[in-house]
């Protein structure tokens, strides 16, 4: 996100792209490190792929609300958005994706 903004990209577009890139790395880290999930890889990955659009959309909506509606600066908006979405993701992954 930061690199895109430095290159002049719109902040909303940059956070959308950044959220997508983070999802690519996140699955393996969550499965192995956070939840130490030993269940079937295929099932968990399918549920993860289903959960990604919800997480991406939450990131986009919360950022837009903070940055555009409340007029917070880009950095503050993204820090707050990241904290909220991380909590939502943890709950979703714990209860749905990596739950035997």
Tab-separated table of C-alpha atoms in Angstrom:
chain	number	residue	atom	x	y	z
A	1	UNK	CA	0.000	0.000	0.000
A	2	UNK	CA	2.744	2.412	0.976
A	3	UNK	CA	4.635	1.909	-2.270
A	4	UNK	CA	1.520	2.471	-4.325
A	5	UNK	CA	0.688	5.678	-2.455
A	6	UNK	CA	4.271	6.909	-2.918
A	7	UNK	CA	3.817	6.352	-6.642
A	8	UNK	CA	0.686	8.529	-6.610
A	9	UNK	CA	-1.993	5.829	-6.465
A	10	UNK	CA	-5.373	6.596	-4.948
A	11	UNK	CA	-5.396	5.551	-1.265
A	12	UNK	CA	-8.574	3.482	-1.596
A	13	UNK	CA	-7.175	1.561	-4.573
A	14	UNK	CA	-3.849	1.084	-2.787
A	15	UNK	CA	-5.469	-0.440	0.302
A	16	UNK	CA	-7.521	-2.771	-1.896
A	17	UNK	CA	-4.400	-4.030	-3.676
A	18	UNK	CA	-2.491	-4.295	-0.393
A	19	UNK	CA	-5.272	-6.351	1.165
A	20	UNK	CA	-5.220	-8.769	-1.754
A	21	UNK	CA	-1.458	-9.180	-1.596
A	22	UNK	CA	-1.626	-9.857	2.135
A	23	UNK	CA	-4.143	-12.647	1.575
A	24	UNK	CA	-1.661	-14.491	-0.622
A	25	UNK	CA	0.836	-14.800	2.225
A	26	UNK	CA	-1.607	-15.073	5.102
A	27	UNK	CA	-3.022	-18.585	4.585
A	28	UNK	CA	0.201	-20.480	5.179
A	29	UNK	CA	1.181	-18.371	8.162
A	30	UNK	CA	-2.227	-18.709	9.811
A	31	UNK	CA	-2.414	-22.454	9.177
A	32	UNK	CA	1.076	-23.294	10.410
A	33	UNK	CA	1.899	-20.699	13.034
A	34	UNK	CA	-1.242	-19.112	14.476
A	35	UNK	CA	-3.601	-22.089	14.589
A	36	UNK	CA	-1.219	-25.048	14.097
A	37	UNK	CA	-3.990	-26.650	12.108
A	38	UNK	CA	-3.464	-30.321	11.267
A	39	UNK	CA	-6.753	-30.965	9.503
A	40	UNK	CA	-7.191	-31.449	5.774
A	41	UNK	CA	-5.442	-28.811	3.709
A	42	UNK	CA	-8.068	-28.817	0.959
A	43	UNK	CA	-11.015	-28.089	3.258
A	44	UNK	CA	-9.239	-25.310	5.132
A	45	UNK	CA	-7.971	-23.709	1.937
A	46	UNK	CA	-11.441	-23.715	0.379
A	47	UNK	CA	-12.917	-22.076	3.467
A	48	UNK	CA	-10.049	-19.587	3.486
A	49	UNK	CA	-10.731	-18.665	-0.143
A	50	UNK	CA	-14.392	-18.134	0.704
A	51	UNK	CA	-13.463	-15.931	3.678
A	52	UNK	CA	-10.998	-13.742	1.743
A	53	UNK	CA	-13.578	-11.642	-0.124
A	54	UNK	CA	-15.366	-10.882	3.148
A	55	UNK	CA	-12.114	-9.782	4.751
A	56	UNK	CA	-11.068	-7.758	1.698
A	57	UNK	CA	-14.464	-6.052	1.555
A	58	UNK	CA	-14.373	-5.278	5.305
A	59	UNK	CA	-10.915	-3.723	4.856
A	60	UNK	CA	-12.118	-1.606	1.959
A	61	UNK	CA	-15.319	-0.431	3.685
A	62	UNK	CA	-13.718	0.379	7.026
A	63	UNK	CA	-10.854	2.241	5.361
A	64	UNK	CA	-13.257	4.201	3.149
A	65	UNK	CA	-15.401	5.126	6.152
A	66	UNK	CA	-12.418	6.282	8.220
A	67	UNK	CA	-10.564	8.055	5.400
A	68	UNK	CA	-13.407	9.528	3.370
A	69	UNK	CA	-16.299	9.916	5.804
A	70	UNK	CA	-14.376	10.773	8.978
A	71	UNK	CA	-11.534	12.479	7.046
A	72	UNK	CA	-8.738	10.705	8.920
A	73	UNK	CA	-5.362	10.713	7.203
A	74	UNK	CA	-4.295	7.649	5.205
A	75	UNK	CA	-1.887	6.261	7.812
A	76	UNK	CA	-4.305	6.544	10.744
A	77	UNK	CA	-7.132	5.107	8.660
A	78	UNK	CA	-5.082	2.099	7.618
A	79	UNK	CA	-3.703	1.412	11.097
A	80	UNK	CA	-7.203	1.418	12.598
A	81	UNK	CA	-8.565	-0.618	9.694
A	82	UNK	CA	-5.807	-3.201	10.046
A	83	UNK	CA	-6.486	-3.607	13.766
A	84	UNK	CA	-10.228	-4.128	13.250
A	85	UNK	CA	-9.844	-6.473	10.277
A	86	UNK	CA	-7.153	-8.510	12.055
A	87	UNK	CA	-9.558	-9.109	14.938
A	88	UNK	CA	-12.382	-10.043	12.577
A	89	UNK	CA	-10.083	-12.375	10.645
A	90	UNK	CA	-8.886	-14.101	13.795
A	91	UNK	CA	-12.458	-14.829	14.844
A	92	UNK	CA	-13.425	-16.052	11.376
A	93	UNK	CA	-10.347	-18.257	11.026
A	94	UNK	CA	-10.682	-19.686	14.525
A	95	UNK	CA	-14.394	-20.457	14.282
A	96	UNK	CA	-14.763	-21.384	10.613
A	97	UNK	CA	-11.589	-21.943	8.597
A	98	UNK	CA	-9.244	-23.741	10.988
A	99	UNK	CA	-11.884	-25.373	13.161
A	100	UNK	CA	-12.082	-29.157	13.208
